[in-house]
PDB file of C-alpha atoms in Angstrom:
ATOM      1  CA  MET A   1       4.270  14.039   7.010  1.00  0.00           C
ATOM      2  CA  ALA A   2       1.555  11.902   8.549  1.00  0.00           C
ATOM      3  CA  VAL A   3       2.610   8.367   9.512  1.00  0.00           C
ATOM      4  CA  HIS A   4      -0.470   6.193   9.800  1.00  0.00           C
ATOM      5  CA  TYR A   5      -0.501   3.022  11.878  1.00  0.00           C
ATOM      6  CA  GLY A   6      -3.126   0.545  12.949  1.00  0.00           C
ATOM      7  CA  ARG A   7      -1.588  -1.148  15.979  1.00  0.00           C
ATOM      8  CA  ASP A   8       2.203  -0.877  16.054  1.00  0.00           C
ATOM      9  CA  GLU A   9       2.721   2.417  17.856  1.00  0.00           C
ATOM     10  CA  VAL A  10       6.398   1.709  18.486  1.00  0.00           C
ATOM     11  CA  ALA A  11       7.155   1.313  14.789  1.00  0.00           C
ATOM     12  CA  ALA A  12       5.191   4.462  13.976  1.00  0.00           C
ATOM     13  CA  LYS A  13       7.170   6.456  16.533  1.00  0.00           C
ATOM     14  CA  GLU A  14      10.435   5.110  15.143  1.00  0.00           C
ATOM     15  CA  THR A  15       9.390   6.244  11.659  1.00  0.00           C
ATOM     16  CA  VAL A  16       8.461   9.689  12.949  1.00  0.00           C
ATOM     17  CA  GLU A  17      11.814   9.980  14.725  1.00  0.00           C
ATOM     18  CA  ALA A  18      13.670   8.970  11.564  1.00  0.00           C
ATOM     19  CA  ILE A  19      11.883  11.669   9.578  1.00  0.00           C
ATOM     20  CA  THR A  20      12.334  14.405  12.161  1.00  0.00           C
ATOM     21  CA  GLY A  21      15.947  13.352  12.702  1.00  0.00           C
ATOM     22  CA  ALA A  22      16.564  13.970   9.003  1.00  0.00           C
ATOM     23  CA  GLY A  23      15.113  17.461   9.302  1.00  0.00           C
ATOM     24  CA  GLY A  24      11.528  16.764   8.293  1.00  0.00           C
ATOM     25  CA  ARG A  25       8.240  17.227  10.112  1.00  0.00           C
ATOM     26  CA  ALA A  26       6.166  14.196  10.962  1.00  0.00           C
ATOM     27  CA  PHE A  27       3.471  12.975  13.297  1.00  0.00           C
ATOM     28  CA  ALA A  28       1.768   9.638  13.905  1.00  0.00           C
ATOM     29  CA  VAL A  29      -1.924   8.989  13.299  1.00  0.00           C
ATOM     30  CA  ARG A  30      -3.643   5.889  14.638  1.00  0.00           C
ATOM     31  CA  ALA A  31      -6.662   4.365  12.892  1.00  0.00           C
ATOM     32  CA  GLU A  32      -7.482   0.699  12.466  1.00  0.00           C
ATOM     33  CA  LEU A  33      -8.646   0.095   8.921  1.00  0.00           C
ATOM     34  CA  GLY A  34     -11.329  -2.326   7.857  1.00  0.00           C
ATOM     35  CA  VAL A  35     -13.692  -1.445  10.705  1.00  0.00           C
ATOM     36  CA  PRO A  36     -16.723   0.879  10.775  1.00  0.00           C
ATOM     37  CA  GLY A  37     -15.739   4.528  10.927  1.00  0.00           C
ATOM     38  CA  ASP A  38     -12.105   3.872   9.989  1.00  0.00           C
ATOM     39  CA  VAL A  39     -11.810   6.726   7.488  1.00  0.00           C
ATOM     40  CA  ASP A  40     -13.556   9.166   9.837  1.00  0.00           C
ATOM     41  CA  THR A  41     -11.129   8.243  12.625  1.00  0.00           C
ATOM     42  CA  LEU A  42      -8.133   8.703  10.346  1.00  0.00           C
ATOM     43  CA  PHE A  43      -9.129  12.103   9.011  1.00  0.00           C
ATOM     44  CA  ALA A  44     -10.326  13.407  12.367  1.00  0.00           C
ATOM     45  CA  ALA A  45      -6.734  13.109  13.534  1.00  0.00           C
ATOM     46  CA  LEU A  46      -5.160  14.133  10.228  1.00  0.00           C
ATOM     47  CA  GLU A  47      -7.070  17.236   9.161  1.00  0.00           C
ATOM     48  CA  PRO A  48      -6.229  19.497  12.143  1.00  0.00           C
ATOM     49  CA  GLU A  49      -2.518  18.939  11.487  1.00  0.00           C
ATOM     50  CA  ILE A  50      -2.357  19.808   7.781  1.00  0.00           C
ATOM     51  CA  ASP A  51      -3.356  22.549   5.364  1.00  0.00           C
ATOM     52  CA  GLY A  52      -3.415  20.306   2.301  1.00  0.00           C
ATOM     53  CA  LEU A  53      -2.050  17.117   0.786  1.00  0.00           C
ATOM     54  CA  ASP A  54       0.583  16.621  -1.892  1.00  0.00           C
ATOM     55  CA  ILE A  55       1.220  12.862  -1.652  1.00  0.00           C
ATOM     56  CA  LEU A  56      -0.946   9.950  -0.535  1.00  0.00           C
ATOM     57  CA  VAL A  57       0.524   6.444  -0.308  1.00  0.00           C
ATOM     58  CA  ASN A  58      -1.915   3.635   0.428  1.00  0.00           C
ATOM     59  CA  ASN A  59       0.363   1.008   1.940  1.00  0.00           C
ATOM     60  CA  ALA A  60      -1.736  -0.714   4.618  1.00  0.00           C
ATOM     61  CA  GLY A  61      -2.778  -4.267   3.863  1.00  0.00           C
ATOM     62  CA  VAL A  62      -3.513  -7.693   5.288  1.00  0.00           C
ATOM     63  CA  ASN A  63      -2.739 -11.084   3.825  1.00  0.00           C
ATOM     64  CA  ALA A  64      -5.176 -13.912   3.277  1.00  0.00           C
ATOM     65  CA  SER A  65      -3.446 -17.235   2.804  1.00  0.00           C
ATOM     66  CA  ALA A  66      -6.282 -19.453   1.629  1.00  0.00           C
ATOM     67  CA  SER A  67      -7.083 -21.449  -1.478  1.00  0.00           C
ATOM     68  CA  ILE A  68     -10.550 -21.411  -3.036  1.00  0.00           C
ATOM     69  CA  GLU A  69     -11.425 -24.479  -0.941  1.00  0.00           C
ATOM     70  CA  GLU A  70     -10.251 -22.873   2.305  1.00  0.00           C
ATOM     71  CA  LEU A  71     -11.592 -19.345   1.819  1.00  0.00           C
ATOM     72  CA  THR A  72     -14.423 -18.234   4.119  1.00  0.00           C
ATOM     73  CA  PRO A  73     -16.809 -15.293   3.711  1.00  0.00           C
ATOM     74  CA  GLU A  74     -15.402 -13.780   6.906  1.00  0.00           C
ATOM     75  CA  LEU A  75     -11.801 -13.842   5.637  1.00  0.00           C
ATOM     76  CA  TYR A  76     -12.901 -12.525   2.246  1.00  0.00           C
ATOM     77  CA  ASP A  77     -14.760  -9.601   3.832  1.00  0.00           C
ATOM     78  CA  ARG A  78     -11.818  -8.769   6.080  1.00  0.00           C
ATOM     79  CA  VAL A  79      -9.175  -8.673   3.353  1.00  0.00           C
ATOM     80  CA  TYR A  80     -11.357  -6.648   0.981  1.00  0.00           C
ATOM     81  CA  ALA A  81     -12.296  -4.207   3.740  1.00  0.00           C
ATOM     82  CA  VAL A  82      -8.659  -3.381   4.468  1.00  0.00           C
ATOM     83  CA  ASN A  83      -7.076  -3.781   1.041  1.00  0.00           C
ATOM     84  CA  VAL A  84      -9.759  -2.301  -1.237  1.00  0.00           C
ATOM     85  CA  LYS A  85     -12.551  -0.492   0.592  1.00  0.00           C
ATOM     86  CA  ALA A  86     -10.309   1.485   2.941  1.00  0.00           C
ATOM     87  CA  PRO A  87      -7.957   2.830   0.230  1.00  0.00           C
ATOM     88  CA  LEU A  88     -10.884   3.754  -2.009  1.00  0.00           C
ATOM     89  CA  PHE A  89     -12.638   5.805   0.638  1.00  0.00           C
ATOM     90  CA  ILE A  90      -9.388   7.283   1.938  1.00  0.00           C
ATOM     91  CA  ILE A  91      -8.771   8.611  -1.564  1.00  0.00           C
ATOM     92  CA  GLN A  92     -12.332   9.928  -1.740  1.00  0.00           C
ATOM     93  CA  ARG A  93     -11.869  11.788   1.527  1.00  0.00           C
ATOM     94  CA  ALA A  94      -8.382  13.014   0.596  1.00  0.00           C
ATOM     95  CA  LEU A  95      -9.207  14.477  -2.826  1.00  0.00           C
ATOM     96  CA  PRO A  96     -10.732  17.757  -1.558  1.00  0.00           C
ATOM     97  CA  LEU A  97      -7.530  18.283   0.453  1.00  0.00           C
ATOM     98  CA  MET A  98      -5.132  17.337  -2.329  1.00  0.00           C
ATOM     99  CA  ARG A  99      -3.439  20.094  -4.249  1.00  0.00           C
ATOM    100  CA  ASP A 100      -3.358  20.028  -8.046  1.00  0.00           C
ATOM    101  CA  GLY A 101      -0.247  18.223  -9.221  1.00  0.00           C
ATOM    102  CA  GLY A 102      -0.421  15.780  -6.316  1.00  0.00           C
ATOM    103  CA  ARG A 103       0.566  12.137  -6.255  1.00  0.00           C
ATOM    104  CA  ILE A 104      -1.412   9.045  -5.264  1.00  0.00           C
ATOM    105  CA  VAL A 105       0.405   5.713  -4.970  1.00  0.00           C
ATOM    106  CA  ASN A 106      -1.266   2.405  -4.196  1.00  0.00           C
ATOM    107  CA  ILE A 107       0.840  -0.558  -3.081  1.00  0.00           C
ATOM    108  CA  THR A 108      -0.363  -3.624  -4.943  1.00  0.00           C
ATOM    109  CA  SER A 109       1.562  -6.878  -5.432  1.00  0.00           C
ATOM    110  CA  GLY A 110       3.330  -9.029  -7.950  1.00  0.00           C
ATOM    111  CA  VAL A 111       0.572 -11.602  -7.393  1.00  0.00           C
ATOM    112  CA  THR A 112      -1.547  -9.751  -9.949  1.00  0.00           C
ATOM    113  CA  ARG A 113       0.955 -11.042 -12.537  1.00  0.00           C
ATOM    114  CA  ILE A 114       2.120 -14.257 -10.847  1.00  0.00           C
ATOM    115  CA  ALA A 115      -0.550 -16.889 -10.202  1.00  0.00           C
ATOM    116  CA  LEU A 116      -0.460 -18.073  -6.573  1.00  0.00           C
ATOM    117  CA  PRO A 117      -3.655 -20.082  -5.957  1.00  0.00           C
ATOM    118  CA  GLY A 118      -3.093 -20.126  -2.202  1.00  0.00           C
ATOM    119  CA  THR A 119      -3.753 -16.392  -1.977  1.00  0.00           C
ATOM    120  CA  ILE A 120      -6.800 -16.067  -4.214  1.00  0.00           C
ATOM    121  CA  ALA A 121      -8.631 -13.450  -2.126  1.00  0.00           C
ATOM    122  CA  TYR A 122      -5.500 -11.361  -1.530  1.00  0.00           C
ATOM    123  CA  THR A 123      -4.723 -11.507  -5.246  1.00  0.00           C
ATOM    124  CA  GLY A 124      -8.210 -10.260  -6.042  1.00  0.00           C
ATOM    125  CA  THR A 125      -7.822  -7.251  -3.771  1.00  0.00           C
ATOM    126  CA  LYS A 126      -4.592  -6.205  -5.446  1.00  0.00           C
ATOM    127  CA  GLY A 127      -6.100  -6.577  -8.899  1.00  0.00           C
ATOM    128  CA  ALA A 128      -8.957  -4.344  -7.791  1.00  0.00           C
ATOM    129  CA  ILE A 129      -6.525  -1.694  -6.560  1.00  0.00           C
ATOM    130  CA  GLU A 130      -4.692  -1.629  -9.887  1.00  0.00           C
ATOM    131  CA  VAL A 131      -7.900  -1.196 -11.889  1.00  0.00           C
ATOM    132  CA  MET A 132      -9.087   1.488  -9.471  1.00  0.00           C
ATOM    133  CA  GLY A 133      -5.793   3.318  -9.946  1.00  0.00           C
ATOM    134  CA  ARG A 134      -6.103   3.388 -13.731  1.00  0.00           C
ATOM    135  CA  THR A 135      -9.674   4.650 -13.495  1.00  0.00           C
ATOM    136  CA  LEU A 136      -8.754   7.426 -11.059  1.00  0.00           C
ATOM    137  CA  ALA A 137      -5.734   8.413 -13.168  1.00  0.00           C
ATOM    138  CA  LYS A 138      -8.099   9.172 -16.038  1.00  0.00           C
ATOM    139  CA  GLN A 139     -10.459  11.184 -13.841  1.00  0.00           C
ATOM    140  CA  LEU A 140      -7.771  13.163 -12.004  1.00  0.00           C
ATOM    141  CA  GLY A 141      -5.517  13.852 -14.978  1.00  0.00           C
ATOM    142  CA  PRO A 142      -7.022  17.310 -15.621  1.00  0.00           C
ATOM    143  CA  ARG A 143      -5.870  18.316 -12.131  1.00  0.00           C
ATOM    144  CA  GLY A 144      -2.340  17.112 -12.801  1.00  0.00           C
ATOM    145  CA  ILE A 145      -2.715  14.439 -10.117  1.00  0.00           C
ATOM    146  CA  THR A 146      -0.967  11.187 -11.004  1.00  0.00           C
ATOM    147  CA  VAL A 147      -2.213   7.834  -9.759  1.00  0.00           C
ATOM    148  CA  ASN A 148       0.087   4.839  -9.956  1.00  0.00           C
ATOM    149  CA  SER A 149       0.558   1.428  -8.386  1.00  0.00           C
ATOM    150  CA  VAL A 150       3.773  -0.139  -7.118  1.00  0.00           C
ATOM    151  CA  ALA A 151       3.829  -3.935  -7.081  1.00  0.00           C
ATOM    152  CA  PRO A 152       6.383  -5.588  -4.752  1.00  0.00           C
ATOM    153  CA  GLY A 153       7.278  -9.252  -4.786  1.00  0.00           C
ATOM    154  CA  PHE A 154       8.392 -11.160  -1.704  1.00  0.00           C
ATOM    155  CA  VAL A 155       9.595  -8.541   0.776  1.00  0.00           C
ATOM    156  CA  ASP A 156      10.858  -9.009   4.331  1.00  0.00           C
ATOM    157  CA  THR A 157       8.066  -7.104   6.085  1.00  0.00           C
ATOM    158  CA  ASP A 158       5.619  -7.900   8.874  1.00  0.00           C
ATOM    159  CA  ILE A 159       3.000  -9.181   6.426  1.00  0.00           C
ATOM    160  CA  ASN A 160       5.378 -12.066   5.587  1.00  0.00           C
ATOM    161  CA  ALA A 161       6.979 -12.457   8.998  1.00  0.00           C
ATOM    162  CA  ASP A 162       4.975 -15.515  10.063  1.00  0.00           C
ATOM    163  CA  TRP A 163       6.460 -17.728   7.338  1.00  0.00           C
ATOM    164  CA  LEU A 164       9.520 -15.949   5.961  1.00  0.00           C
ATOM    165  CA  ARG A 165      11.630 -14.612   8.802  1.00  0.00           C
ATOM    166  CA  GLY A 166      13.962 -17.036  10.500  1.00  0.00           C
ATOM    167  CA  ASP A 167      13.252 -19.857   8.043  1.00  0.00           C
ATOM    168  CA  PRO A 168      16.151 -20.470   5.623  1.00  0.00           C
ATOM    169  CA  GLU A 169      14.055 -22.768   3.424  1.00  0.00           C
ATOM    170  CA  ALA A 170      11.284 -20.180   3.095  1.00  0.00           C
ATOM    171  CA  GLN A 171      13.818 -17.461   2.326  1.00  0.00           C
ATOM    172  CA  ALA A 172      15.433 -19.609  -0.348  1.00  0.00           C
ATOM    173  CA  TYR A 173      12.009 -20.326  -1.847  1.00  0.00           C
ATOM    174  CA  ALA A 174      11.119 -16.614  -1.940  1.00  0.00           C
ATOM    175  CA  ALA A 175      14.527 -15.574  -3.286  1.00  0.00           C
ATOM    176  CA  GLY A 176      14.217 -18.182  -6.028  1.00  0.00           C
ATOM    177  CA  PHE A 177      11.348 -16.258  -7.623  1.00  0.00           C
ATOM    178  CA  ALA A 178      13.441 -13.140  -8.266  1.00  0.00           C
ATOM    179  CA  ALA A 179      15.800 -12.747 -11.209  1.00  0.00           C
ATOM    180  CA  LEU A 180      18.010 -10.745  -8.842  1.00  0.00           C
ATOM    181  CA  GLY A 181      18.202 -13.751  -6.537  1.00  0.00           C
ATOM    182  CA  ARG A 182      17.168 -12.422  -3.145  1.00  0.00           C
ATOM    183  CA  VAL A 183      14.230 -11.402  -0.987  1.00  0.00           C
ATOM    184  CA  GLY A 184      13.262  -7.745  -1.311  1.00  0.00           C
ATOM    185  CA  THR A 185      13.727  -5.155   1.422  1.00  0.00           C
ATOM    186  CA  PRO A 186      11.404  -2.309   2.408  1.00  0.00           C
ATOM    187  CA  GLU A 187      14.016   0.104   1.032  1.00  0.00           C
ATOM    188  CA  ASP A 188      13.838  -1.555  -2.396  1.00  0.00           C
ATOM    189  CA  VAL A 189      10.155  -0.707  -2.612  1.00  0.00           C
ATOM    190  CA  ALA A 190      10.347   2.652  -0.852  1.00  0.00           C
ATOM    191  CA  ASP A 191      12.816   3.932  -3.439  1.00  0.00           C
ATOM    192  CA  VAL A 192      10.383   3.084  -6.245  1.00  0.00           C
ATOM    193  CA  VAL A 193       7.605   4.878  -4.383  1.00  0.00           C
ATOM    194  CA  ALA A 194       9.879   7.878  -3.889  1.00  0.00           C
ATOM    195  CA  PHE A 195      10.547   7.987  -7.631  1.00  0.00           C
ATOM    196  CA  VAL A 196       6.898   7.831  -8.633  1.00  0.00           C
ATOM    197  CA  THR A 197       6.020  10.644  -6.216  1.00  0.00           C
ATOM    198  CA  SER A 198       8.834  12.847  -7.521  1.00  0.00           C
ATOM    199  CA  ALA A 199       8.853  15.445 -10.302  1.00  0.00           C
ATOM    200  CA  ASP A 200      10.871  12.982 -12.394  1.00  0.00           C
ATOM    201  CA  ALA A 201       7.707  10.835 -12.709  1.00  0.00           C
ATOM    202  CA  ARG A 202       5.429  13.711 -13.706  1.00  0.00           C
ATOM    203  CA  TRP A 203       4.573  12.015 -17.028  1.00  0.00           C
ATOM    204  CA  VAL A 204       3.811   8.609 -15.478  1.00  0.00           C
ATOM    205  CA  THR A 205       0.228   7.874 -14.467  1.00  0.00           C
ATOM    206  CA  GLY A 206      -2.290   5.070 -14.590  1.00  0.00           C
ATOM    207  CA  THR A 207       0.338   2.357 -14.571  1.00  0.00           C
ATOM    208  CA  THR A 208       1.855  -0.299 -12.318  1.00  0.00           C
ATOM    209  CA  LEU A 209       5.580  -0.260 -11.596  1.00  0.00           C
ATOM    210  CA  ASP A 210       6.890  -3.773 -11.031  1.00  0.00           C
ATOM    211  CA  ALA A 211       9.154  -3.875  -7.979  1.00  0.00           C
ATOM    212  CA  THR A 212       9.507  -7.636  -7.683  1.00  0.00           C
ATOM    213  CA  GLY A 213      13.197  -7.944  -8.539  1.00  0.00           C
ATOM    214  CA  GLY A 214      12.186  -9.629 -11.781  1.00  0.00           C
ATOM    215  CA  SER A 215      10.110 -12.350 -10.157  1.00  0.00           C
ATOM    216  CA  ALA A 216       8.775 -15.185 -12.330  1.00  0.00           C
ATOM    217  CA  LEU A 217      10.281 -13.892 -15.563  1.00  0.00           C
TER     218      LEU A 217
END
């Protein structure tokens, strides 16, 4: 298993150790996304280590907290480069390596269903990913490759750390969105991803699985 990271080498090594400690094989691959040559850098490190691909999960992303009045062209370009352009061209590069019957999962967001004006650019990137997934599902169906999206809600991850962690009021606000009454954990979302990459989800493709804990119902 390849564990990609952009900057946090420590976290990548911890993930590799968790996988190998459970009896799996894993290695870390560093490539900053959203910069020129990002896909080439990623696959230059990946390809010598593998003989094919069965599962691709596009999980990397950056936030863009800005309303329409605050949004700048520079911020727009940055968030689209990481959240849309990089996954698209990673998939393009991965397809010749992917075995028939493979799985592609794109991490989107509940913001495609829940209107949050303060994240208009971020919302747009996640909408683009969902439409891209449906289109690719149609194209790759004859190969038995499924393409799905998983849409988390508020989750306690690094992308939300600057406003969520350590702030009881922010945590209460985020938990208040979910019907299940709490902030999501990485494990909540990872289990949904694990399902959609499994044989049990062989007849599921071109769709978005809501993993928001019932947010904004």
